[in-house]
C-alpha cells in the first residue's frame, strides 16, 4: 500500500484516522499545503488527486492508496514555476501567501473541470462548453477564501494563465 505524492511512493499513516492534510504536513513535512479551518470551509488545504481538486483536511490519507497526489511542491518543473505560480507573482495574487497554495491547486483543478464542460451555479447553459469569464472563475473559486482580500489579483492570475492556456 502506498500513496504517490508528487511522483514518489510514500507509506500511508499507521493510524487510518489521519487526514491526508496531516499526513502531508506532519509526517512528510510538505508544509506548502496549509491548514486553515480544518473543516472544509476555506480551501487552504486543496491538493490535486489524479488531477481533481480535493480538500485534504476532509480526506483520510488511507483512502488514496495508489492515487497520484500533487501538492504545491510538485507543480514546478525544477526551477521553472508552473504557469499559474508565475501568474500569481505577476499579478500580485497574494499578500500573506497562506491561501496561495490552495488557490493555485484549486485553480488548476477548476480549469480541468471547465475543460470537461462541468457547469457552475452561474453557467447560463448547462449543456454548453464552459467559457471561463471572470464571473465563472469567481464562482468556481468561491471555495478558496483569501483573508487578505487578494481576490482581484487571484482572478487576473488565473484568467491570464489558465484561460489563455485553455484557448491555445
Ligand atoms: Fe481544509 Fe480549510 S483547512 S478547507
Ligand atoms: Fe493572505 Fe490569501 S494572501 S489569505
GROMACS .gro file of N, CA and C in nm, residues 9 21 33-35 37-38 56 58 64 80-81 97 106 111 115 120 124 136 138 146 149 153 163 167-168:
model
   78
    9UNK      N    1   0.648   0.729  -0.424
    9UNK     CA    2   0.564   0.642  -0.341
    9UNK      C    3   0.599   0.664  -0.195
   21UNK      N    4  -0.424   1.580   0.486
   21UNK     CA    5  -0.357   1.706   0.520
   21UNK      C    6  -0.253   1.684   0.630
   33UNK      N    7   0.110   2.282   0.174
   33UNK     CA    8  -0.035   2.268   0.189
   33UNK      C    9  -0.073   2.318   0.328
   34UNK      N   10  -0.166   2.413   0.332
   34UNK     CA   11  -0.195   2.483   0.458
   34UNK      C   12  -0.321   2.430   0.527
   35UNK      N   13  -0.316   2.441   0.659
   35UNK     CA   14  -0.435   2.410   0.740
   35UNK      C   15  -0.497   2.541   0.785
   37UNK      N   16  -0.911   2.610   0.826
   37UNK     CA   17  -1.025   2.580   0.913
   37UNK      C   18  -1.024   2.436   0.962
   38UNK      N   19  -0.963   2.346   0.885
   38UNK     CA   20  -0.963   2.201   0.913
   38UNK      C   21  -1.105   2.143   0.915
   56UNK      N   22  -0.792   1.838   0.140
   56UNK     CA   23  -0.718   1.731   0.208
   56UNK      C   24  -0.749   1.722   0.357
   58UNK      N   25  -1.045   1.704   0.470
   58UNK     CA   26  -1.164   1.618   0.481
   58UNK      C   27  -1.138   1.478   0.427
   64UNK      N   28  -0.639   0.710  -0.030
   64UNK     CA   29  -0.575   0.744  -0.157
   64UNK      C   30  -0.463   0.649  -0.194
   80UNK      N   31   1.172   2.597  -1.293
   80UNK     CA   32   1.068   2.664  -1.372
   80UNK      C   33   0.933   2.651  -1.301
   81UNK      N   34   0.878   2.765  -1.261
   81UNK     CA   35   0.748   2.762  -1.194
   81UNK      C   36   0.639   2.715  -1.289
   97UNK      N   37   0.017   3.504   0.163
   97UNK     CA   38   0.051   3.380   0.096
   97UNK      C   39  -0.008   3.254   0.158
  106UNK      N   40  -0.630   2.461  -0.655
  106UNK     CA   41  -0.772   2.465  -0.687
  106UNK      C   42  -0.793   2.519  -0.828
  111UNK      N   43  -0.981   2.456  -1.376
  111UNK     CA   44  -0.969   2.469  -1.521
  111UNK      C   45  -0.994   2.335  -1.589
  115UNK      N   46  -1.277   2.249  -1.866
  115UNK     CA   47  -1.248   2.184  -1.996
  115UNK      C   48  -1.336   2.062  -2.018
  120UNK      N   49  -2.126   2.547  -1.367
  120UNK     CA   50  -2.125   2.602  -1.231
  120UNK      C   51  -2.261   2.667  -1.204
  124UNK      N   52  -2.508   2.979  -1.768
  124UNK     CA   53  -2.644   3.001  -1.820
  124UNK      C   54  -2.697   2.876  -1.890
  136UNK      N   55  -1.745   3.330  -1.395
  136UNK     CA   56  -1.730   3.185  -1.382
  136UNK      C   57  -1.610   3.152  -1.291
  138UNK      N   58  -1.480   3.341  -1.055
  138UNK     CA   59  -1.513   3.378  -0.916
  138UNK      C   60  -1.601   3.270  -0.851
  146UNK      N   61  -0.964   3.410   0.072
  146UNK     CA   62  -0.840   3.485   0.092
  146UNK      C   63  -0.869   3.596   0.192
  149UNK      N   64  -0.777   3.954   0.104
  149UNK     CA   65  -0.853   4.025   0.001
  149UNK      C   66  -0.778   4.040  -0.129
  153UNK      N   67  -0.636   4.009  -0.781
  153UNK     CA   68  -0.512   3.959  -0.840
  153UNK      C   69  -0.520   3.810  -0.866
  163UNK      N   70  -0.690   3.047  -1.860
  163UNK     CA   71  -0.786   3.068  -1.968
  163UNK      C   72  -0.710   3.082  -2.099
  167UNK      N   73  -0.740   2.822  -2.420
  167UNK     CA   74  -0.781   2.868  -2.552
  167UNK      C   75  -0.675   2.836  -2.659
  168UNK      N   76  -0.552   2.805  -2.612
  168UNK     CA   77  -0.442   2.785  -2.707
  168UNK      C   78  -0.457   2.653  -2.781
   0.00000   0.00000   0.00000
